Short mmCIF file of C-alpha atoms and ligand atoms in Angstrom, two decimals:
data_model
loop_
_atom_site.label_atom_id
_atom_site.label_comp_id
_atom_site.label_asym_id
_atom_site.label_seq_id
_atom_site.Cartn_x
_atom_site.Cartn_y
_atom_site.Cartn_z
CA MET A 612 0.00 0.00 0.00
CA PHE A 613 2.59 2.59 1.02
CA ARG A 614 4.91 1.76 -1.89
CA GLU A 615 2.43 3.43 -4.21
CA LEU A 616 2.72 6.80 -2.53
CA GLY A 617 4.38 9.52 -4.63
CA ASP A 618 6.15 12.38 -2.91
CA TYR A 619 4.31 15.63 -2.45
CA ALA A 620 6.87 17.80 -4.24
CA ASN A 621 4.19 19.17 -6.56
CA ASP A 622 1.99 20.57 -3.81
CA PRO A 623 2.56 24.35 -4.16
CA ILE A 624 2.39 25.06 -0.44
CA GLU A 625 4.32 22.04 0.84
CA GLY A 626 6.84 22.53 -1.99
CA MET A 627 7.46 26.13 -0.92
CA PHE A 628 7.94 25.13 2.73
CA ALA A 629 10.36 22.38 1.67
CA ARG A 630 12.45 24.91 -0.31
CA LEU A 631 12.31 27.34 2.62
CA ALA A 632 13.55 24.66 5.03
CA ALA A 633 16.34 23.67 2.64
CA ASP A 634 17.53 27.30 2.20
CA LYS A 635 20.57 27.73 4.48
CA PHE A 636 20.80 31.52 4.03
CA ALA A 637 20.63 33.12 7.51
CA GLY A 638 18.62 36.13 6.34
CA LYS A 639 15.90 34.20 4.52
CA ILE A 640 12.44 35.70 4.90
CA ASP A 641 9.35 33.58 5.51
CA LEU A 642 6.28 35.54 4.42
CA GLY A 643 4.31 32.35 3.92
CA ILE A 644 2.90 31.03 7.15
CA GLY A 645 -0.05 33.06 8.45
CA VAL A 646 1.03 34.09 11.93
CA TYR A 647 1.39 37.54 13.45
CA ARG A 648 4.98 38.43 14.39
CA ASP A 649 6.14 41.26 16.64
CA GLN A 650 9.02 43.59 15.71
CA SER A 651 11.58 41.01 16.87
CA GLY A 652 10.03 38.35 14.64
CA LYS A 653 8.51 36.35 17.51
CA VAL A 654 4.93 35.05 17.53
CA PRO A 655 3.81 36.62 20.83
CA VAL A 656 1.45 35.06 23.37
CA MET A 657 -1.18 37.53 24.56
CA GLN A 658 -1.12 38.56 28.22
CA ALA A 659 -4.86 37.82 28.45
CA VAL A 660 -4.11 34.24 27.34
CA ARG A 661 -1.28 33.88 29.87
CA GLN A 662 -3.54 35.13 32.68
CA ALA A 663 -6.40 32.87 31.66
CA GLU A 664 -4.04 29.89 31.64
CA LYS A 665 -2.89 30.76 35.15
CA ILE A 666 -6.51 30.87 36.34
CA MET A 667 -7.15 27.52 34.65
CA LEU A 668 -4.16 25.96 36.37
CA ASP A 669 -5.38 27.21 39.76
CA LYS A 670 -8.86 25.81 39.08
CA ARG A 671 -7.39 22.33 38.48
CA LEU A 672 -9.82 21.69 35.67
CA SER A 673 -10.87 18.20 34.62
CA LYS A 674 -9.22 16.44 31.71
CA SER A 675 -12.10 14.07 31.16
CA TYR A 676 -13.67 13.65 27.69
CA MET A 677 -15.99 16.26 26.24
CA THR A 678 -18.66 15.44 23.63
CA PRO A 679 -18.28 15.87 19.84
CA PHE A 680 -19.82 19.34 20.32
CA GLY A 681 -16.68 20.37 22.18
CA ASN A 682 -16.81 23.30 24.58
CA LEU A 683 -20.32 24.76 24.33
CA ALA A 684 -19.55 27.67 26.68
CA TYR A 685 -16.89 28.70 24.16
CA CYS A 686 -19.50 28.47 21.39
CA ARG A 687 -21.87 30.79 23.25
CA ASP A 688 -19.03 33.30 23.73
CA ILE A 689 -17.99 33.20 20.07
CA GLU A 690 -21.61 33.48 18.91
CA ARG A 691 -21.89 36.66 21.02
CA LEU A 692 -18.61 37.99 19.64
CA VAL A 693 -19.73 37.44 16.05
CA PHE A 694 -23.41 38.36 16.27
CA GLY A 695 -23.54 40.82 19.18
CA ALA A 696 -26.34 40.54 21.73
CA ASP A 697 -29.48 41.25 19.70
CA HIS A 698 -29.03 39.63 16.32
CA PRO A 699 -32.17 37.84 15.04
CA VAL A 700 -30.24 34.56 14.52
CA LEU A 701 -29.55 34.43 18.27
CA ALA A 702 -32.89 35.89 19.33
CA GLU A 703 -34.77 33.31 17.21
CA ARG A 704 -32.40 30.49 18.30
CA ARG A 705 -31.73 29.52 14.72
CA ILE A 706 -28.13 28.51 15.35
CA VAL A 707 -26.51 25.19 16.21
CA SER A 708 -22.80 25.27 16.94
CA ALA A 709 -19.93 22.95 17.77
CA GLN A 710 -16.44 23.78 18.91
CA THR A 711 -13.93 22.30 16.52
CA PRO A 712 -10.15 21.81 16.42
CA GLY A 713 -9.70 25.19 14.70
CA ALA A 714 -11.62 26.60 11.76
CA GLY A 715 -9.77 24.27 9.40
CA CYS A 716 -11.67 21.36 10.94
CA ALA A 717 -14.82 23.46 11.00
CA LEU A 718 -14.54 23.98 7.24
CA ARG A 719 -13.93 20.27 6.68
CA LEU A 720 -16.84 19.37 8.94
CA GLY A 721 -19.12 21.87 7.22
CA ALA A 722 -18.09 20.50 3.82
CA GLU A 723 -18.82 16.95 4.97
CA ILE A 724 -22.28 17.91 6.18
CA VAL A 725 -23.08 19.76 2.95
CA HIS A 726 -21.94 16.77 0.91
CA ASP A 727 -23.96 14.31 3.02
CA LEU A 728 -27.11 16.39 2.75
CA SER A 729 -26.76 17.72 -0.78
CA PRO A 730 -23.94 16.12 -2.82
CA GLU A 731 -24.99 17.95 -5.95
CA SER A 732 -24.36 21.36 -4.34
CA ARG A 733 -21.46 23.19 -5.93
CA VAL A 734 -19.15 25.38 -3.89
CA TRP A 735 -18.33 28.85 -5.24
CA ALA A 736 -14.92 30.09 -4.16
CA SER A 737 -13.12 33.37 -4.85
CA THR A 738 -10.21 33.77 -7.27
CA PRO A 739 -7.65 34.04 -5.86
CA VAL A 740 -8.42 31.69 -3.01
CA TRP A 741 -6.76 30.42 0.15
CA PHE A 742 -5.48 27.22 -1.40
CA HIS A 743 -6.05 24.93 1.60
CA GLN A 744 -9.66 26.02 1.82
CA LEU A 745 -10.51 24.29 -1.43
CA GLU A 746 -9.14 20.97 -0.22
CA PHE A 747 -11.63 20.80 2.64
CA PHE A 748 -14.41 20.87 0.08
CA THR A 749 -12.90 18.73 -2.67
CA LYS A 750 -11.93 16.04 -0.12
CA ALA A 751 -15.56 15.97 0.97
CA GLY A 752 -16.47 15.25 -2.66
CA LEU A 753 -17.90 18.63 -3.63
CA ASP A 754 -17.27 20.42 -6.92
CA ILE A 755 -15.74 23.90 -6.83
CA LEU A 756 -16.67 26.77 -9.14
CA PRO A 757 -14.57 29.94 -9.11
CA TYR A 758 -15.91 33.47 -8.96
CA ARG A 759 -13.80 36.49 -9.85
CA TYR A 760 -12.91 38.57 -6.81
CA TYR A 761 -9.63 40.36 -7.28
CA ASP A 762 -7.46 41.08 -10.31
CA ARG A 763 -3.99 40.39 -8.97
CA GLU A 764 -2.14 41.68 -12.01
CA ASN A 765 -3.70 45.13 -11.57
CA SER A 766 -4.20 44.96 -7.78
CA ALA A 767 -7.87 45.77 -8.30
CA PRO A 768 -11.13 44.37 -6.87
CA GLN A 769 -13.57 42.86 -9.38
CA PHE A 770 -16.93 43.36 -7.76
CA ASP A 771 -19.01 43.66 -10.95
CA ALA A 772 -17.40 40.48 -12.30
CA MET A 773 -18.06 38.78 -8.97
CA LEU A 774 -21.77 39.58 -9.18
CA GLU A 775 -21.86 38.46 -12.80
CA ASP A 776 -20.33 35.09 -11.85
CA LEU A 777 -22.53 34.61 -8.80
CA ALA A 778 -25.63 35.08 -10.93
CA GLY A 779 -24.82 31.53 -12.13
CA MET A 780 -25.45 30.02 -8.69
CA ARG A 781 -28.22 27.45 -8.40
CA ALA A 782 -30.52 26.75 -5.46
CA GLY A 783 -28.54 24.79 -2.85
CA ASP A 784 -25.13 25.89 -4.14
CA VAL A 785 -22.76 27.06 -1.43
CA LEU A 786 -21.16 30.50 -1.58
CA LEU A 787 -17.87 30.65 0.29
CA LEU A 788 -17.13 34.14 1.66
CA HIS A 789 -14.50 35.46 4.04
CA GLY A 790 -16.07 37.50 6.84
CA CYS A 791 -13.12 39.91 6.94
CA CYS A 792 -9.45 40.28 5.96
CA HIS A 793 -9.83 38.08 2.89
CA ASN A 794 -7.11 35.45 2.60
CA PRO A 795 -5.06 35.86 0.39
CA THR A 796 -5.88 39.34 -0.97
CA GLY A 797 -6.71 41.47 2.10
CA HIS A 798 -9.55 42.96 0.05
CA ASP A 799 -12.93 43.13 1.84
CA LEU A 800 -16.40 43.97 0.58
CA SER A 801 -18.07 47.21 1.68
CA LEU A 802 -21.40 46.94 3.49
CA GLU A 803 -23.21 47.98 0.30
CA GLN A 804 -21.46 45.15 -1.51
CA TRP A 805 -22.38 42.66 1.23
CA GLN A 806 -25.97 43.75 0.66
CA ALA A 807 -25.69 43.28 -3.09
CA VAL A 808 -24.27 39.76 -2.59
CA THR A 809 -27.05 39.04 -0.09
CA ASP A 810 -29.58 40.00 -2.75
CA VAL A 811 -27.99 37.54 -5.19
CA VAL A 812 -28.06 34.82 -2.52
CA LEU A 813 -31.73 35.49 -1.86
CA GLY A 814 -32.51 35.58 -5.59
CA THR A 815 -30.73 32.29 -6.34
CA ASP A 816 -31.53 30.43 -3.10
CA ALA A 817 -27.84 29.68 -2.63
CA ILE A 818 -26.42 29.11 0.86
CA PRO A 819 -23.70 31.38 2.22
CA PHE A 820 -20.79 29.77 4.06
CA VAL A 821 -18.97 32.56 5.87
CA ASP A 822 -15.46 31.93 7.15
CA ILE A 823 -14.21 34.36 9.82
CA ALA A 824 -10.56 33.84 10.71
CA TYR A 825 -9.31 37.36 11.47
CA GLN A 826 -11.92 39.10 13.60
CA GLY A 827 -10.24 42.19 15.06
CA PHE A 828 -7.41 42.27 12.51
CA GLY A 829 -9.14 44.52 9.99
CA ARG A 830 -11.15 47.57 11.11
CA GLY A 831 -12.08 46.49 14.64
CA ILE A 832 -13.67 43.59 16.53
CA GLU A 833 -17.24 44.75 15.89
CA GLN A 834 -16.63 46.34 12.47
CA ASP A 835 -15.07 43.14 11.09
CA VAL A 836 -18.29 41.18 11.47
CA ALA A 837 -20.72 43.88 10.27
CA GLY A 838 -21.01 42.39 6.76
CA THR A 839 -21.58 38.90 8.15
CA GLN A 840 -24.24 40.20 10.53
CA LEU A 841 -25.96 42.05 7.71
CA MET A 842 -26.13 39.01 5.47
CA LEU A 843 -27.04 36.44 8.13
CA ALA A 844 -29.93 38.60 9.35
CA GLN A 845 -31.57 38.20 5.94
CA VAL A 846 -30.83 34.73 4.58
CA PRO A 847 -32.92 31.74 5.64
CA GLN A 848 -29.96 29.37 6.10
CA ALA A 849 -26.18 29.56 6.25
CA LEU A 850 -23.00 27.99 7.54
CA LEU A 851 -20.43 29.88 9.57
CA THR A 852 -16.91 29.05 10.68
CA VAL A 853 -14.90 31.08 13.17
CA SER A 854 -11.25 30.67 14.08
CA SER A 855 -9.69 31.73 17.38
CA SER A 856 -6.17 30.98 16.13
CA LYS A 857 -5.30 34.53 15.13
CA SER A 858 -7.74 36.64 17.18
CA PHE A 859 -6.48 35.05 20.41
CA GLY A 860 -3.06 33.92 19.17
CA VAL A 861 -3.72 30.31 20.17
CA TYR A 862 -2.78 28.81 16.80
CA ARG A 863 -1.42 25.43 17.84
CA ASP A 864 -3.94 24.83 20.61
CA ARG A 865 -6.76 24.60 18.04
CA ALA A 866 -10.06 26.29 18.80
CA GLY A 867 -12.69 27.17 16.22
CA MET A 868 -16.42 26.87 15.70
CA LEU A 869 -18.80 25.57 13.09
CA SER A 870 -22.33 26.94 13.21
CA ILE A 871 -25.31 26.04 11.11
CA ILE A 872 -27.92 28.75 10.81
CA THR A 873 -31.13 26.86 10.44
CA PRO A 874 -33.82 27.72 7.92
CA THR A 875 -36.51 30.03 9.16
CA ASP A 876 -39.14 27.40 8.32
CA ALA A 877 -37.28 24.39 9.81
CA ALA A 878 -39.14 22.28 12.35
CA GLY A 879 -36.68 22.93 15.16
CA THR A 880 -32.99 22.22 15.36
CA THR A 881 -32.91 18.66 16.75
CA GLY A 882 -32.05 16.95 13.46
CA ILE A 883 -29.34 19.46 12.63
CA ARG A 884 -27.86 19.10 16.11
CA ARG A 885 -27.67 15.31 15.66
CA LYS A 886 -26.14 15.63 12.23
CA LEU A 887 -23.47 18.02 13.53
CA ARG A 888 -22.65 15.74 16.47
CA ASP A 889 -22.46 12.59 14.35
CA SER A 890 -20.36 14.14 11.60
CA ALA A 891 -17.88 15.61 14.11
CA ARG A 892 -17.60 12.24 15.85
CA GLN A 893 -17.07 10.40 12.56
CA LEU A 894 -14.40 12.82 11.34
CA TYR A 895 -12.29 13.49 14.46
CA PHE A 896 -14.26 12.23 17.47
CA MET A 897 -13.87 15.41 19.54
CA ALA A 898 -11.94 18.66 19.75
CA PRO A 899 -9.11 19.54 22.18
CA ASP A 900 -10.35 21.83 24.93
CA HIS A 901 -7.41 23.92 26.14
CA ALA A 902 -7.71 26.93 23.80
CA ALA A 903 -11.50 26.92 23.98
CA THR A 904 -11.34 27.15 27.77
CA VAL A 905 -8.73 29.91 27.52
CA VAL A 906 -11.06 31.90 25.27
CA HIS A 907 -14.00 31.23 27.57
CA GLU A 908 -12.03 32.40 30.63
CA ILE A 909 -11.14 35.60 28.79
CA LEU A 910 -14.63 36.31 27.52
CA SER A 911 -16.33 35.60 30.83
CA SER A 912 -14.24 38.10 32.77
CA SER A 913 -14.78 41.79 31.97
CA GLU A 914 -11.19 42.57 33.00
CA LEU A 915 -9.63 39.85 30.87
CA GLU A 916 -11.90 40.67 27.95
CA GLN A 917 -10.83 44.31 28.13
CA LEU A 918 -7.17 43.29 28.28
CA TRP A 919 -7.66 41.06 25.23
CA ARG A 920 -9.49 43.83 23.35
CA ASP A 921 -6.67 46.27 24.10
CA GLU A 922 -4.03 43.79 22.97
CA LEU A 923 -5.93 43.04 19.78
CA ASP A 924 -6.33 46.78 19.11
CA ASP A 925 -2.53 47.19 19.46
CA LEU A 926 -1.92 44.27 17.15
CA ARG A 927 -4.28 45.72 14.52
CA GLN A 928 -2.60 49.11 14.82
CA ASN A 929 0.76 47.40 14.42
CA ILE A 930 -0.36 45.62 11.24
CA SER A 931 -1.70 48.83 9.79
CA GLU A 932 1.69 50.52 10.51
CA LYS A 933 3.48 47.60 8.84
CA ARG A 934 1.21 48.03 5.82
CA ALA A 935 1.92 51.76 5.65
CA GLU A 936 5.63 51.07 5.95
CA LEU A 937 5.63 48.44 3.20
CA ARG A 938 3.70 50.76 0.94
CA ARG A 939 6.12 53.63 1.63
CA THR A 940 9.19 51.46 1.13
CA ILE A 941 7.94 49.88 -2.10
CA GLU A 942 6.99 53.28 -3.53
CA ALA A 943 10.34 54.79 -2.51
CA GLU A 944 12.23 51.96 -4.22
CA ASN A 945 9.92 51.88 -7.26
CA PRO A 946 9.24 55.48 -8.35
CA GLY A 947 5.93 55.72 -10.20
CA PHE A 948 4.56 52.45 -8.79
CA ASP A 949 1.34 52.91 -6.80
CA ALA A 950 1.38 50.55 -3.80
CA GLY A 951 -1.69 52.22 -2.28
CA PHE A 952 -3.56 48.90 -2.36
CA ILE A 953 -1.27 47.58 0.41
CA GLY A 954 -2.34 50.43 2.68
CA GLN A 955 -6.03 50.03 1.90
CA GLN A 956 -6.24 46.26 2.30
CA LEU A 957 -6.94 44.67 5.65
CA GLY A 958 -5.54 41.95 7.87
CA MET A 959 -2.39 39.98 7.41
CA PHE A 960 -2.21 39.41 3.68
CA SER A 961 -1.78 41.18 0.37
CA CYS A 962 -0.81 39.76 -3.01
CA LEU A 963 2.05 41.28 -5.01
CA PRO A 964 1.42 41.81 -8.73
CA ILE A 965 4.15 39.44 -9.94
CA THR A 966 4.10 36.23 -11.96
CA ASP A 967 4.76 32.73 -10.64
CA ALA A 968 8.18 32.76 -12.33
CA GLU A 969 9.03 36.09 -10.70
CA GLN A 970 7.91 34.72 -7.35
CA ARG A 971 10.33 31.84 -7.85
CA THR A 972 13.11 34.31 -8.62
CA LEU A 973 12.39 36.02 -5.29
CA GLU A 974 13.01 32.66 -3.63
CA ASP A 975 16.05 31.61 -5.62
CA GLU A 976 17.89 34.91 -5.67
CA TYR A 977 16.54 36.91 -2.75
CA HIS A 978 15.54 34.19 -0.24
CA ILE A 979 12.02 35.62 0.08
CA TYR A 980 9.29 32.99 0.38
CA MET A 981 5.57 33.54 -0.18
CA LEU A 982 2.53 31.36 -0.68
CA PRO A 983 0.88 30.91 -4.11
CA ASP A 984 -0.45 34.09 -5.78
CA ALA A 985 2.54 35.97 -4.28
CA ARG A 986 0.69 36.22 -0.99
CA VAL A 987 2.71 38.29 1.45
CA ASN A 988 2.12 38.00 5.17
CA VAL A 989 2.50 41.71 5.93
CA ALA A 990 2.23 40.92 9.65
CA ALA A 991 5.53 39.04 9.46
CA LEU A 992 7.48 42.12 8.26
CA ASN A 993 9.60 44.63 10.11
CA ALA A 994 11.42 47.70 8.75
CA ALA A 995 14.50 45.79 7.59
CA ARG A 996 12.47 43.03 5.94
CA ALA A 997 10.23 45.58 4.22
CA ILE A 998 13.30 47.17 2.63
CA THR A 999 14.61 43.79 1.45
CA VAL A 1000 11.21 42.97 -0.09
CA ALA A 1001 10.91 46.42 -1.73
CA LYS A 1002 14.41 46.17 -3.26
CA ALA A 1003 13.78 42.66 -4.56
CA PHE A 1004 10.46 43.80 -6.02
CA ARG A 1005 12.27 46.60 -7.85
CA ALA A 1006 14.87 44.17 -9.21
CA ILE A 1007 12.08 41.94 -10.52
CA ARG A 1008 10.36 44.87 -12.22
CA ASP A 1009 13.61 46.18 -13.69
CA ARG A 1010 14.07 42.88 -15.45
CA ARG A 1011 10.71 43.29 -17.17
CA ALA A 1012 11.81 46.52 -18.84
C1 PLP B 1349 -9.70 32.20 5.89
C2 PLP B 1349 -9.22 31.17 6.84
N1 PLP B 1349 -10.10 30.30 7.37
C3 PLP B 1349 -9.72 29.35 8.23
C4 PLP B 1349 -8.41 29.24 8.64
C5 PLP B 1349 -8.05 28.11 9.56
O1 PLP B 1349 -7.74 28.56 10.83
P1 PLP B 1349 -7.52 27.55 12.03
O2 PLP B 1349 -7.70 26.18 11.55
O3 PLP B 1349 -6.13 27.81 12.51
O4 PLP B 1349 -8.54 27.95 13.04
C6 PLP B 1349 -7.45 30.12 8.13
C7 PLP B 1349 -6.05 29.98 8.50
O5 PLP B 1349 -5.14 30.51 7.94
C8 PLP B 1349 -7.87 31.10 7.20
O6 PLP B 1349 -7.02 31.99 6.68
#
């Protein structure tokens, strides 16, 4: 059986990480992996998380099994964080949630449930797309259809083209959207555009699947979910995934949530609850609890929540300064080039307007590594790295002339 296995050298993401690991140059720059780094290049642990962990240690919490729903107190907290207190989905109790091992598992679990219930549903995903996201759906057996979202060559959003493509959705198709800080482009829809997409969803009877992985990284904790709230107040049914990896900096501890927003005319939520429980159990049995309890400790103490909010505000400010710096540095090194898009985009990522071959040159000659579509993790930059990237970008462009 195992003799048949090829190597995975052709996987664009794994291939890049293999080349990065093999590069012995001391000053190599990893702009690939999606983690926030402070000025010294470290991935910091939030003080609110440290304090919550101390409280948890003092409480001598149980390590007994949970259920496939995971930590339901965490789910209630995250629902509140995403919807606020008065949203109709919460008021009408049209939501069934499970805590998952991160949003990656939540996406896979959601895909499995969609496939079980409606295998003919097609999943509409943005171009460009976060590459791993597609795998969760294709592995579940679902077909993917692309919709235009962002023209990377010209660093320009393609909203009209997006609407044109989405007009092709059929009833029961799934529309994959990023709640905020779109991965990989950093380009988000305005509230008017969320409304226009909502109208298409309502007109086609498609089902939105909103993925929120960066709440608090874009405009603010509440602002980053405004589009999601707007849409989910109007559609009869939806899926939602939320990650705590970035917003709480608990990446490796794995906490996320899958929610199913039940149809307005459904006869209760019992069947959906069973389906969610059974699918989670069949896929991974149950989620780890540590990070979910950390988040719950933070969000059930007004002091810790305030500390977390302040830390997240600082982090967002820091990213926006890094964006401004990268823009300035690129424009200084490349007279006449407008890098304004880097300043306008939100969250950790932006895509550079370079070809795949040019991206490979950045690796081979400048030791700068990015994910497919020249996705730069702006949050992994500091002043020195920004200059290196800007100079390499100029060298690439000079060669075009
Ligand atoms: C858009 C998006 N969704 C989901 C995830 C998965 O997050 P996690 O599994 O760490 O919670 C990521 C991670 O990069 C992401 O960018």
